[in-house]
CSV table of C-alpha atoms and ligand atoms in Angstrom, one decimal:
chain,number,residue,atom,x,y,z
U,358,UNK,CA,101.0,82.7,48.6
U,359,UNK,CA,100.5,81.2,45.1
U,360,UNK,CA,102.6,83.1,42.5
U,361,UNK,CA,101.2,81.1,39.7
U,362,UNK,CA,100.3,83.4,36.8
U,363,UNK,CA,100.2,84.2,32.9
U,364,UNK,CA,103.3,84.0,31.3
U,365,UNK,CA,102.9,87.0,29.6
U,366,UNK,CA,101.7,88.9,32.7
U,367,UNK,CA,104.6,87.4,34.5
U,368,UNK,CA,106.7,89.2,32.0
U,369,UNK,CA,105.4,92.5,31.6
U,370,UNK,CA,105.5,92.6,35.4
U,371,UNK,CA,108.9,92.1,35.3
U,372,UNK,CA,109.5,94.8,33.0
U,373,UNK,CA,110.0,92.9,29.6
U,374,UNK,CA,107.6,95.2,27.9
U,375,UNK,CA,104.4,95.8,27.1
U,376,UNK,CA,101.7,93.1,27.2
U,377,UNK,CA,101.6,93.7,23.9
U,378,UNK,CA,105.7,93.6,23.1
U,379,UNK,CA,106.2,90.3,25.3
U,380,UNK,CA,103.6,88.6,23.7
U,381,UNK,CA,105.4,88.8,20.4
U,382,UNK,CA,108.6,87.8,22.6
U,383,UNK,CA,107.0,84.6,23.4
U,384,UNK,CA,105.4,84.1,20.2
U,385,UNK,CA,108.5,84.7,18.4
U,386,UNK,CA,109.7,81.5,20.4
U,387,UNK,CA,112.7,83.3,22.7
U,388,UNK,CA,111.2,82.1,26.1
U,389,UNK,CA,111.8,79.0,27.9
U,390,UNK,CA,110.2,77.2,30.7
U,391,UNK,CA,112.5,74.4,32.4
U,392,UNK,CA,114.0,74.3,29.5
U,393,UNK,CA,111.3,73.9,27.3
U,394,UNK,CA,110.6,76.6,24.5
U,395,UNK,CA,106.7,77.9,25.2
U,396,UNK,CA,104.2,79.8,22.5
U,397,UNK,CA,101.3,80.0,24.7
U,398,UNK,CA,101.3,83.3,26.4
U,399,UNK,CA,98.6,82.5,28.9
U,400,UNK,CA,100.8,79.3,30.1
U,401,UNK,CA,100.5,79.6,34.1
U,402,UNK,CA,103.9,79.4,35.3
U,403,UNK,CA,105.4,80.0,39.3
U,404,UNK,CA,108.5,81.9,38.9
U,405,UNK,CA,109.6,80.9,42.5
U,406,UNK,CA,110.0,77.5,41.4
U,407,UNK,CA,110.1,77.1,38.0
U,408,UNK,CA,113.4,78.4,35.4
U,409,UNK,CA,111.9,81.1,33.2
U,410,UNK,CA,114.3,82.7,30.7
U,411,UNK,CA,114.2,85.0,28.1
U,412,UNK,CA,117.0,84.6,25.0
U,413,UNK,CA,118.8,82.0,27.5
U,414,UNK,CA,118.9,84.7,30.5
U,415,UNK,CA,117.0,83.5,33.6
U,416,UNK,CA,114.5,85.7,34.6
U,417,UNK,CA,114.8,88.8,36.9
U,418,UNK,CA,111.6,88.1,39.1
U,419,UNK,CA,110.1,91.1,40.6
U,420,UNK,CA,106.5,91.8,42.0
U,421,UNK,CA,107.3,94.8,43.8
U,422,UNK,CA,108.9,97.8,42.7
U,423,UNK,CA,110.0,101.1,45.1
U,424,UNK,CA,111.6,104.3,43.2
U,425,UNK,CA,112.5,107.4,45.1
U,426,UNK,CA,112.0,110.7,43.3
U,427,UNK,CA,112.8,113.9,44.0
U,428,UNK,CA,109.4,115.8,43.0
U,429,UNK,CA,110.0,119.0,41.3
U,430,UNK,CA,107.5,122.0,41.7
U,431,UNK,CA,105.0,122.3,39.0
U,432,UNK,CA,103.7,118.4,39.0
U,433,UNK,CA,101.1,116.7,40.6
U,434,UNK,CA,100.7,113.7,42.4
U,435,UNK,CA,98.8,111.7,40.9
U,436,UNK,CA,99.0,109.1,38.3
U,437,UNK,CA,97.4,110.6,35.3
U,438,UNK,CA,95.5,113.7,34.9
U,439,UNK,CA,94.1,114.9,31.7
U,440,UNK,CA,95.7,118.9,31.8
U,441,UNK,CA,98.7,118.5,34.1
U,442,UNK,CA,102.0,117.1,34.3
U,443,UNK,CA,101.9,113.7,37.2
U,444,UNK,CA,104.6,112.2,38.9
U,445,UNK,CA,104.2,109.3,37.0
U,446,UNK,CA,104.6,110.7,33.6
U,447,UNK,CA,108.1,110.8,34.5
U,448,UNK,CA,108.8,107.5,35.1
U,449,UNK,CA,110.4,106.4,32.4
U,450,UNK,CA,109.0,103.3,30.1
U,451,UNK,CA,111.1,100.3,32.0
U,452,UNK,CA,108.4,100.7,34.2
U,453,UNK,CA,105.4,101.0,32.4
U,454,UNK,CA,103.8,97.5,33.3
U,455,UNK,CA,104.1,97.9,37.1
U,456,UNK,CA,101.0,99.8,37.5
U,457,UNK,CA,103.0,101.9,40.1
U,458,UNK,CA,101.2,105.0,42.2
U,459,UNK,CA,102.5,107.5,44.6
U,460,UNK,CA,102.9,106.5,48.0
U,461,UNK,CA,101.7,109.7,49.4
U,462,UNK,CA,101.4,113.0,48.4
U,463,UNK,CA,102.8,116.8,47.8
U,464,UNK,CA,101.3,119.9,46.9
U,465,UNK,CA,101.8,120.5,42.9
U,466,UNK,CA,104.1,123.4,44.5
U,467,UNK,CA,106.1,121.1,47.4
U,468,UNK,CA,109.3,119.6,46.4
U,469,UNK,CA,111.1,116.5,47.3
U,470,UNK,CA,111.1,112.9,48.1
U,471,UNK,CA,108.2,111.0,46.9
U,472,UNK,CA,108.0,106.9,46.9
U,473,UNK,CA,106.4,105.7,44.1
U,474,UNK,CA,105.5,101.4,44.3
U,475,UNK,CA,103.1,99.0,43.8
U,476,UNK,CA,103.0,97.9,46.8
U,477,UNK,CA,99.8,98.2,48.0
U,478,UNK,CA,100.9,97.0,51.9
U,479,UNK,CA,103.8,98.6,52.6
U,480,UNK,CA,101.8,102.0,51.0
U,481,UNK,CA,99.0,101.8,52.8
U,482,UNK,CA,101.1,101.0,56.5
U,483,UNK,CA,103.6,104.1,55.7
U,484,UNK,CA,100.0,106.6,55.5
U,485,UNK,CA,98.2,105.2,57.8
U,486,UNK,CA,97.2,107.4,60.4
U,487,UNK,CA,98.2,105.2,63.4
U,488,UNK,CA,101.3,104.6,62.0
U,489,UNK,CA,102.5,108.0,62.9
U,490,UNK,CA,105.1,107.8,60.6
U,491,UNK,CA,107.4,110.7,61.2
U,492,UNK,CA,107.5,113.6,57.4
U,493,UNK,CA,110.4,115.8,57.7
U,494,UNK,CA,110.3,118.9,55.7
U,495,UNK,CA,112.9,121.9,55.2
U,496,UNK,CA,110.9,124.9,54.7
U,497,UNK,CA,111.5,128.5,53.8
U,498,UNK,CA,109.1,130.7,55.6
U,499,UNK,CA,107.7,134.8,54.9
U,500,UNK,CA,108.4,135.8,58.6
U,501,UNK,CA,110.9,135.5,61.5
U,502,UNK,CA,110.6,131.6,63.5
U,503,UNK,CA,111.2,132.1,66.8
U,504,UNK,CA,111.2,129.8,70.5
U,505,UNK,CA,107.4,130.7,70.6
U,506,UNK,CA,107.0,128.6,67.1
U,507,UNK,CA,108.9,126.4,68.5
U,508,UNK,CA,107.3,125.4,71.6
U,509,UNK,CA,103.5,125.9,69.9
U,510,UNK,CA,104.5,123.0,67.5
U,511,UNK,CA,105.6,120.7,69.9
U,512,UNK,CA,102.1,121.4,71.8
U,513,UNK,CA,100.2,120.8,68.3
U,514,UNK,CA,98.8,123.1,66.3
U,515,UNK,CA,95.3,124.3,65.9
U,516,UNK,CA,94.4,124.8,62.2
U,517,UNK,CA,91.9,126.9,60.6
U,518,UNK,CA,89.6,124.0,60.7
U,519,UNK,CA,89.5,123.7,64.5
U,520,UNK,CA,91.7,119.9,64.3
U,521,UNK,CA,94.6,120.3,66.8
U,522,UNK,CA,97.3,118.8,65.1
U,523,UNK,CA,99.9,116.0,67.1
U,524,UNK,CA,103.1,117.4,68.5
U,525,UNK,CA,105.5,118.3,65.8
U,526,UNK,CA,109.4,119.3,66.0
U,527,UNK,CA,110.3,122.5,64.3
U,528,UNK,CA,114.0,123.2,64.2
U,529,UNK,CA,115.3,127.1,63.5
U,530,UNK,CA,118.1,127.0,60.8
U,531,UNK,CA,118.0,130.7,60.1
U,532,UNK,CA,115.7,133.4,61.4
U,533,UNK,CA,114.5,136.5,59.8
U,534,UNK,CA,112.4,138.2,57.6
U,535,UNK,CA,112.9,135.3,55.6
U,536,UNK,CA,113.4,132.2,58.0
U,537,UNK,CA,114.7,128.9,57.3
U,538,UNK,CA,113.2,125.4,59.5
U,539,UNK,CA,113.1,121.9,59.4
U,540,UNK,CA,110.2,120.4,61.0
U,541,UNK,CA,109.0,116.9,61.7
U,542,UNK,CA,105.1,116.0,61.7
U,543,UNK,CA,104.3,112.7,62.6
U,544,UNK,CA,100.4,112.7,60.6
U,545,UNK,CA,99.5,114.0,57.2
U,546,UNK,CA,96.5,116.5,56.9
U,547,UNK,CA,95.8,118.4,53.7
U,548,UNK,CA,98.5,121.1,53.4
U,549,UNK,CA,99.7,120.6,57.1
U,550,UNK,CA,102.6,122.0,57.0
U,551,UNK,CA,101.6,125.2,54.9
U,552,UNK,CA,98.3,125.2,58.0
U,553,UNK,CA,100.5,125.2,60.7
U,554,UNK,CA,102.4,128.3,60.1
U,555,UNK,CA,99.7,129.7,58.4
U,556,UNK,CA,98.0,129.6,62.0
U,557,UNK,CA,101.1,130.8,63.7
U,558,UNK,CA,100.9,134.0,61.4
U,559,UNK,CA,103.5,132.9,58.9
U,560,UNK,CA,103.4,131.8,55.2
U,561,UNK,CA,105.2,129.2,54.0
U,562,UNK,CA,107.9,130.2,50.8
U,563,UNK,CA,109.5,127.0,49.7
U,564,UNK,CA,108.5,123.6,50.9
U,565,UNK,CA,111.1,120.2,50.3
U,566,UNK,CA,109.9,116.8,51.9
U,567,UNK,CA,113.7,115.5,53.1
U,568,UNK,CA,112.6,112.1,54.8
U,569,UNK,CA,109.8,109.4,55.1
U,570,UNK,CA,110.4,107.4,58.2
U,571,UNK,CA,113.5,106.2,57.9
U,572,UNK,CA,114.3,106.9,54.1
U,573,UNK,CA,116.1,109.8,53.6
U,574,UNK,CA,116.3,111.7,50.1
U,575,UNK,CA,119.0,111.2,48.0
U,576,UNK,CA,120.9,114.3,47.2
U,577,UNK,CA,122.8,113.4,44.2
U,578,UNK,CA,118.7,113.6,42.8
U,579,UNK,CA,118.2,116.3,40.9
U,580,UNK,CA,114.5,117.9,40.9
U,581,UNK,CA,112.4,115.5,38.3
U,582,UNK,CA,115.2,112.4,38.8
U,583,UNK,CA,114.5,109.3,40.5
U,584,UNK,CA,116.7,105.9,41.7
U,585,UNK,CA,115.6,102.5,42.9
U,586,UNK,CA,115.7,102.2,46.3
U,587,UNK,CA,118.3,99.8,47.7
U,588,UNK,CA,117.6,96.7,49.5
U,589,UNK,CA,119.0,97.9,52.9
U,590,UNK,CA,116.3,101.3,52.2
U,591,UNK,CA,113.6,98.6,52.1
U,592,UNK,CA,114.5,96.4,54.6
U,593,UNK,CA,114.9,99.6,57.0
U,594,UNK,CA,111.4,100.8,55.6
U,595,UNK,CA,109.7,97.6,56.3
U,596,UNK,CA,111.4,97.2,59.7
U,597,UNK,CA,109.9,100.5,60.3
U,598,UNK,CA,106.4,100.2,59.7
U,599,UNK,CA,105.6,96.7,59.2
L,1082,URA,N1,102.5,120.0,54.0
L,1082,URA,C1,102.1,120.9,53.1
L,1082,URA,O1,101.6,121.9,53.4
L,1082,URA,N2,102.3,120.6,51.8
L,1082,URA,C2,102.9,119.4,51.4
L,1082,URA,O2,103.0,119.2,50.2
L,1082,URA,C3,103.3,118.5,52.3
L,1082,URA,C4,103.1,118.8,53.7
């Protein structure tokens, strides 16, 4: 693929700033190219093959960009919304120039791991339907969880809309008046989780998102915190779904 682009797009990208700030970075004569100081900021450069560096530090190439968040109640995901609070509002400003999006997404009221990237591919293979990429979810739920629940989830589901939903795995933690489950679904209908139990009699209290395929939520993440993910996360997402 030819990575040819603007120098100053090449830099925002890669987290430098603004347009606007690296453009005065270029202009104010700090940037090299093979060793030779550049002004233009529309120069097309290929940062595969050419030396690009910035006050005499090579540059940190980077077209993609994968953060995990742990998504608190109380924000929406989107990425901007005129009234309410998005998950990309906090992102902080490093990031500004990657044009990132929410792989996925929660109810404003679900919690948990969320994947925000701009990379459209891997994105669009981790939701697609065929993909069958298994959620898992610890929920709290109004209502005692019993073997019945159990074995109706793993035959799928029929929601209030007549779709039968695919097997899913629900695991008993605690059961009660106030019962507490894992369960695994392997698609991702509106409110799916919250429908299932709704048409099992049961309403859903809390709802966390632990795991996407393979990556796992980090629990050192506090509600509204998010990390990179590491190159062994990606590699293992990508060798999931790709
Ligand atoms: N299922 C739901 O009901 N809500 C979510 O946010 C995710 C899955």
């Amino acid at each position: 693929m030819a990575r040819r682009q603007r120098l100053d797009r090449l830099l925002a990208n890669s987290g430098y700033g603004t347009r606007k700030n690296v453009k005065q970075i270029i202009r104010n004569g700090r940037v090299t190219v093979d060793g030779n100081r550049v002004t233009d900021n529309g120069m097309q450069v290929d940062p595969e093959s050419q030396v690009i560096e910035i006050d005499g530090e090579r540059l940190n190439y980077r077209e993609f960009i994968y953060l995990m968040m742990n998504k608190p109640q109380g924000v929406i995901s989107a990425t901007e919304d005129r009234y309410q609070e998005t998950v990309l509002d906090l992102v902080p400003d490093e990031y500004s120039s990657f044009r990132l999006f929410p792989a996925g997404r929660l109810d404003k009221d679900t919690e948990g791991l969320m994947l925000l990237t701009n990379d459209g591919k891997l994105a669009h293979e981790l939701l697609s339907p065929k993909k069958h990429v298994p959620k898992k979810y610890f929920a709290r739920i109004r209502g005692c969880v019993d073997e019945k629940d159990c074995q109706a989830f793993s035959e799928g589901i029929v929601l209030d809309d007549g779709y039968k939903t695919m097997p899913a795995r629900l695991n008993i933690l605690n059961a009660g008046e106030i019962s507490e489950v894992e369960v695994i679904i392997y698609e991702g209908k509106f409110h799916q989780v919250k429908r299932m139990f709704e048409a099992t009699g049961k309403e859903v209290i809390y709802l966390k998102r632990l795991e996407i395929g393979p990556l796992k939520l980090d629990e050192d993440l506090e509600p509204g915190c998010l990390r990179e993910i590491t190159e062994e996360e990606i590699q293992k997402l990508k060798s999931f779904i790709l």
